Amino acid sequence: MSKVIAMAGKGGVGKTTVSALVTRYFAKHQNDPLLAIDADPNSNLGETLGLEIEKTVGDIRENFMKDPQGVPSGMDKIIYLEMLMNQVLIEQKEFDLLVMGRQEGQGCYCMVNNILNRFAEELEKNYKYLLVDNEAGMEHLSRRTRGKVDILLMVTDYALRGLRAVGRINEMLGDLKLDIKHKGLIVNRAPKELSQAFLDEVERIGVPIVCTIPDDGNLLEFDMAQRSLLDLPDDSIAVKAVDQMMGKVQEIIG
Ligand SMILES: Nc1ncnc2c1ncn2[C@@H]1O[C@H](COP(=O)(O)OP(=O)(O)O)[C@@H](O)[C@H]1O
Ligand SMILES: [Mg+2]
């Protein structure tokens, strides 16, 4: 069964950046197949990886619901939906990317969702690692039928308020029926030394720090130049921090 690495944290703290750097780690240092899943409807993981996203799983769902008779004549609708799903998967040499896109609107989408979920589960079997870049509410994770997460990486900025948001997410996890094996805290844009007040709050929340990432000027530069984070130099400080963390993460999750 694939190992699931998932991100959590409020908007703007760096989940997508870390996801891109984790993808970079696998692309550069591991031969294991990775499926990156962009599960944030305001998604931009693809963009940070320099990929153009034309269609999402949400688009397939919407189109199908708008025109359920649009299935080519003589074709089974399950096969049709699966064919469309195959078109959404972006295949790269070092990893693949699936963009979930919008969550459903009104109406009953159960049948389509079941087919799409089943397809996603079949697809996932082909990968040793799954990486899920979530939105704050973690809708996608809670929808997964098996709900296993090998490590949930909770990202915070260096602020007590950000950290408390992580605390609230941590408390909410109990309601989500997820099977989370390990949790780790990532402190993003962190100074060299964390304040005692910050560390006390970390202690109270009870999620161990697995990584501190300093502010990395290259990230802003790459963002402005619309360059893929896969092309960041090995000695970029955020890259070094995430590479080091991934060594630890792989030891933890096996
Ligand atoms: N360590 C860092 N140093 C500099 N800029 C960063 C760092 N981490 C994230 N950023 C920037 O912060 C912004 C928000 O990050 P993002 O990963 O999109 O957050 P999220 O996915 O949690 O909403 C992006 O513009 C990103 O380039
Ligand atoms: Mg994001």
Coordinates of C-alpha atoms and ligand atoms in Angstrom, one line a residue, residues 16 40 44 133, ligand 2:
T16 CA 2.1 24.3 -1.5
D40 CA -6.9 22.6 -2.8
N44 CA -1.5 26.0 -7.6
D133 CA -1.5 19.2 -0.7
Ligands
MG2 MG -1.6 26.1 -1.3

